[in-house]
Short mmCIF file of C-alpha atoms in Angstrom, two decimals:
data_model
loop_
_atom_site.label_atom_id
_atom_site.label_comp_id
_atom_site.label_asym_id
_atom_site.label_seq_id
_atom_site.Cartn_x
_atom_site.Cartn_y
_atom_site.Cartn_z
CA MET A 1 116.21 403.63 183.35
CA SER A 2 116.00 399.60 182.31
CA GLU A 3 113.70 397.93 180.12
CA ILE A 4 113.64 394.36 178.73
CA ILE A 5 112.63 394.01 175.14
CA PHE A 6 111.34 390.51 174.16
CA VAL A 7 112.04 389.42 170.36
CA ASP A 8 110.40 386.26 168.87
CA LYS A 9 112.70 385.27 165.81
CA ASP A 10 109.66 383.59 163.67
CA LYS A 11 107.62 387.06 164.33
CA ASP A 12 110.32 389.65 163.88
CA ALA A 13 113.30 388.27 162.11
CA GLU A 14 114.80 391.49 161.27
CA LEU A 15 114.74 392.89 164.76
CA TYR A 16 116.09 389.53 166.06
CA GLU A 17 118.70 390.01 163.63
CA TYR A 18 119.52 393.42 164.52
CA TYR A 19 120.02 392.50 168.17
CA GLU A 20 121.80 389.42 167.43
CA ASN A 21 124.38 391.61 165.56
CA GLU A 22 124.55 394.29 168.29
CA ILE A 23 125.36 391.67 170.98
CA THR A 24 127.90 390.17 168.86
CA ARG A 25 129.54 393.43 168.34
CA ILE A 26 129.75 394.31 171.96
CA GLY A 27 131.12 390.74 172.56
CA ALA A 28 131.17 388.07 175.30
CA ALA A 29 134.23 390.01 177.33
CA THR A 30 131.95 392.89 177.87
CA LEU A 31 128.53 391.31 178.53
CA CYS A 32 129.70 388.17 180.09
CA TYR A 33 132.71 388.96 182.10
CA SER A 34 135.04 386.81 179.44
CA GLN A 35 133.37 383.59 180.98
CA ILE A 36 132.43 382.28 177.55
CA PRO A 37 134.31 382.57 174.14
CA ASN A 38 132.71 384.65 171.17
CA ASP A 39 132.19 381.65 169.18
CA PHE A 40 129.96 380.31 171.72
CA LEU A 41 128.04 383.50 172.17
CA GLU A 42 127.53 383.56 168.27
CA GLU A 43 126.09 379.89 168.06
CA ALA A 44 123.72 380.57 171.04
CA LEU A 45 122.30 383.67 169.51
CA ASP A 46 122.03 381.69 165.99
CA VAL A 47 120.23 378.75 167.25
CA SER A 48 117.88 380.37 169.72
CA GLU A 49 114.18 381.29 169.15
CA TYR A 50 113.88 384.14 171.88
CA LEU A 51 115.74 387.09 172.75
CA TYR A 52 115.31 389.19 176.04
CA VAL A 53 117.37 392.18 175.77
CA HIS A 54 118.23 394.37 178.73
CA LEU A 55 118.46 398.09 177.61
CA TYR A 56 119.67 400.83 180.10
CA ASP A 57 118.90 404.36 178.45
CA GLY A 58 118.86 402.61 175.06
CA GLU A 59 122.17 400.85 175.75
CA ILE A 60 122.51 396.84 175.66
CA ARG A 61 123.49 395.80 179.26
CA GLY A 62 122.36 392.08 179.07
CA PHE A 63 120.46 389.52 177.41
CA ALA A 64 118.91 385.90 177.28
CA ALA A 65 119.19 383.61 174.27
CA VAL A 66 116.41 380.99 174.76
CA TYR A 67 114.55 378.31 173.01
CA LEU A 68 111.49 375.98 173.19
CA GLU A 69 111.85 372.07 173.86
CA ASP A 70 109.60 369.13 174.46
CA ASN A 71 111.85 366.81 175.96
CA PRO A 72 111.94 365.61 179.00
CA ASP A 73 108.91 367.96 179.45
CA LYS A 74 107.64 370.97 177.78
CA HIS A 75 110.06 373.78 178.88
CA LEU A 76 112.17 376.98 177.96
CA TYR A 77 115.99 376.37 177.79
CA ILE A 78 118.24 379.23 178.54
CA ASN A 79 121.04 378.89 176.00
CA LEU A 80 122.81 381.86 177.35
CA ILE A 81 122.10 384.69 179.77
CA CYS A 82 124.45 387.61 180.63
CA ASN A 83 124.09 391.02 182.33
CA THR A 84 126.65 393.49 183.39
CA LYS A 85 126.78 394.94 186.66
CA PHE A 86 126.50 398.78 187.24
CA HIS A 87 129.41 400.33 188.51
CA ALA A 88 129.41 402.46 191.85
CA MET A 89 130.00 405.77 189.76
CA GLU A 90 127.02 404.90 187.19
CA THR A 91 124.80 404.38 190.27
CA ARG A 92 125.54 407.72 191.81
CA LEU A 93 125.26 409.30 188.38
CA ASN A 94 121.94 408.00 187.85
CA GLU A 95 120.44 407.93 191.10
CA GLY A 96 116.55 407.55 191.09
CA LYS A 97 116.64 405.35 187.83
CA GLU A 98 115.64 401.67 187.90
CA ARG A 99 118.29 399.51 186.99
CA TYR A 100 117.58 395.64 186.24
CA SER A 101 119.76 392.82 186.95
CA GLY A 102 119.95 389.40 185.82
CA LYS A 103 116.87 388.35 188.00
CA ASN A 104 114.66 390.69 186.06
CA ILE A 105 115.52 388.87 182.83
CA MET A 106 114.87 385.62 184.45
CA ASN A 107 111.48 387.00 185.94
CA GLU A 108 110.49 387.71 182.02
CA ILE A 109 111.46 384.31 180.92
CA VAL A 110 109.39 382.67 183.71
CA LYS A 111 106.37 385.06 182.72
CA GLN A 112 106.71 383.74 178.96
CA ALA A 113 107.14 380.12 180.22
CA LYS A 114 103.69 380.32 182.09
CA GLN A 115 102.28 381.84 178.96
CA LEU A 116 103.35 378.78 177.04
CA LYS A 117 102.15 376.49 179.67
CA CYS A 118 105.74 375.01 180.18
CA LYS A 119 106.23 372.84 183.22
CA SER A 120 109.89 373.92 183.70
CA ILE A 121 112.85 376.28 182.60
CA ARG A 122 116.30 374.60 182.22
CA LEU A 123 119.70 375.53 181.65
CA ASN A 124 123.49 374.37 182.09
CA ALA A 125 125.08 376.15 185.13
CA ILE A 126 128.99 376.59 184.93
CA LYS A 127 130.55 376.39 188.37
CA ASP A 128 130.86 380.26 189.20
CA VAL A 129 127.14 380.53 189.06
CA ILE A 130 125.78 377.33 190.33
CA SER A 131 124.92 379.09 193.74
CA TYR A 132 123.28 381.91 192.11
CA TYR A 133 120.92 379.72 190.17
CA PHE A 134 120.16 377.72 193.23
CA ASN A 135 119.26 380.83 195.22
CA ILE A 136 116.56 381.97 192.75
CA GLY A 137 115.04 378.53 192.79
CA PHE A 138 116.92 376.12 190.37
CA HIS A 139 117.97 372.74 191.71
CA PHE A 140 119.99 369.92 189.98
CA GLU A 141 117.93 367.69 187.74
CA ASN A 142 117.97 364.25 189.35
CA ILE A 143 117.07 365.36 192.80
CA ARG A 144 114.41 363.06 194.12
CA LEU A 145 114.67 362.39 197.77
CA GLN A 146 114.62 364.48 200.85
CA ARG A 147 118.00 364.01 201.89
CA GLU A 148 119.40 364.54 198.38
CA ILE A 149 117.68 368.04 198.78
CA GLU A 150 119.30 368.73 202.11
CA SER A 151 122.70 367.37 200.54
CA GLU A 152 122.29 369.82 197.52
CA ARG A 153 121.77 372.75 199.72
CA GLU A 154 124.95 371.67 201.81
CA TYR A 155 127.28 371.18 198.94
CA ILE A 156 126.34 374.49 197.23
CA GLN A 157 126.53 376.32 200.33
CA LYS A 158 130.24 375.04 201.08
CA LEU A 159 131.13 375.48 197.23
CA ARG A 160 129.88 379.09 197.41
CA SER A 161 131.84 379.82 200.67
CA ALA A 162 135.12 378.25 199.23
CA GLN A 163 134.67 380.38 195.91
CA LEU A 164 134.29 383.49 198.09
CA TYR A 165 137.30 382.79 200.07
CA GLY A 166 139.43 381.87 197.38
CA ASP A 167 139.77 378.38 198.57
CA ASN A 168 140.28 376.70 195.37
CA GLY A 169 141.03 373.37 196.70
CA GLU A 170 137.84 373.07 198.78
CA ALA A 171 136.14 374.57 195.73
CA ILE A 172 136.95 371.54 193.50
CA ARG A 173 136.28 369.12 196.27
CA TYR A 174 132.67 370.16 196.36
CA LEU A 175 132.23 370.49 192.66
CA ASP A 176 133.37 366.99 192.24
CA ARG A 177 131.02 365.83 194.78
CA ILE A 178 128.14 367.72 192.89
CA VAL A 179 129.09 366.48 189.36
CA GLY A 180 129.53 362.67 190.92
CA ARG A 181 126.23 362.91 192.80
CA PHE A 182 123.91 365.13 190.79
CA TYR A 183 125.05 365.03 187.19
CA PRO A 184 122.56 363.09 185.28
CA GLY A 185 124.19 360.56 182.91
CA PHE A 186 127.85 361.22 184.37
CA TYR A 187 128.45 357.41 184.55
CA SER A 188 126.74 356.58 181.61
CA GLU A 189 128.58 354.90 178.51
CA LYS A 190 128.06 357.82 176.30
CA MET A 191 129.63 360.56 178.82
CA GLN A 192 132.52 358.02 179.49
CA ARG A 193 133.22 357.47 175.89
CA LYS A 194 133.21 361.35 175.48
CA ILE A 195 135.70 361.83 178.48
CA GLY A 196 137.65 359.03 177.06
CA GLU A 197 138.21 360.87 173.91
CA GLU A 198 139.81 364.02 175.32
CA GLU A 199 143.42 364.14 175.28
CA ASP A 200 144.08 364.95 179.01
CA ASN A 201 141.38 363.02 180.78
CA ASP A 202 142.85 362.64 184.14
CA ASP A 203 140.36 364.97 185.82
CA ARG A 204 137.06 363.14 184.28
CA LYS A 205 134.67 365.27 186.46
CA GLU A 206 136.17 368.51 185.09
CA ILE A 207 135.75 367.72 181.45
CA ALA A 208 132.03 366.79 182.29
CA MET A 209 131.40 370.53 183.84
CA GLU A 210 132.97 372.00 180.56
CA ASP A 211 129.24 372.72 179.42
CA GLY A 212 127.86 373.35 182.86
CA ILE A 213 125.97 371.29 185.32
CA PRO A 214 122.22 370.77 184.24
CA MET A 215 119.75 372.80 186.51
CA VAL A 216 115.86 373.12 186.43
CA TYR A 217 113.40 375.58 187.65
CA TYR A 218 109.82 373.98 188.18
CA LEU A 219 107.06 376.30 187.52
CA PRO A 220 103.98 376.44 189.75
CA LEU A 221 101.35 373.99 188.79
CA ASN A 222 97.98 375.43 187.57
CA GLY A 223 96.14 377.25 190.43
CA GLY A 224 99.12 379.15 191.56
CA LYS A 225 100.37 376.47 194.00
CA LYS A 226 103.97 375.93 193.66
CA ARG A 227 105.25 372.42 192.95
CA ARG A 228 106.33 370.60 195.81
CA ARG A 229 108.91 367.78 195.95
CA LYS A 230 107.97 364.63 197.47
CA SER A 231 109.48 364.07 201.03
CA TYR A 232 110.22 360.38 201.63
CA LYS A 233 110.50 359.59 205.52
CA ARG A 234 112.63 356.71 206.74
CA ARG A 235 110.49 353.83 207.71
CA SER A 236 111.00 351.66 210.87
CA SER A 237 112.92 348.33 210.65
CA LYS A 238 109.55 346.61 210.98
CA SER A 239 107.97 348.51 208.11
CA GLN A 240 110.77 347.75 205.91
CA HIS A 241 110.34 344.15 206.10
CA SER A 242 106.69 344.43 205.10
CA SER A 243 107.00 346.50 201.87
CA ARG A 244 110.25 347.32 199.49
CA ARG A 245 111.48 351.03 199.79
CA ARG A 246 111.24 352.91 196.62
CA LYS A 247 114.71 354.29 195.77
#
């Protein structure tokens, strides 16, 4: 059956190194569906502080490499999270045994974030998993207004639909919209300078997406109440003249 082992590098460096070596040996192609290169996998494991290792009957089936940050708020940053799916034959042979998914790893990260009194959990989502993270409670970082929340939901639903139906042109169109509207700092001088340094910079938004798009999961406030986003109602023409709208 499945279990998740939590390892704190500061408290048990030897155990951390053991799992770091084992995950590296198995490789990104197996654990992460070849979506990332092995050098990124090794770097993520090296710089992280915590490991969550999914074991099934003693075999590594997934992991998350995480570290703690204080800016822009106290949060856990997921450097990398991967989990292999169970094949149909495995499921039939092991019927009755509990089998974890990436959501179970995420639940353990949420538990630790609460223990550390973090305000959020953050990550950079590559294009293939944006809709997955959205469905488990993550949002783009710079969502502020109710109409932006509605646009976020619409764009992600249409992106996922295009991906499922193999409509690459439509998927690219909605990825462009997502980056242009929700990627914090995309139009900043620093980002544009980085894009300008690339040899092939025709697709500026594709270059920005190479490291994924920042997403955030806000933890419930003290007392168990979930954090709510403010909804800004449209004012009448009369009220707009009497006070300036916040943007």
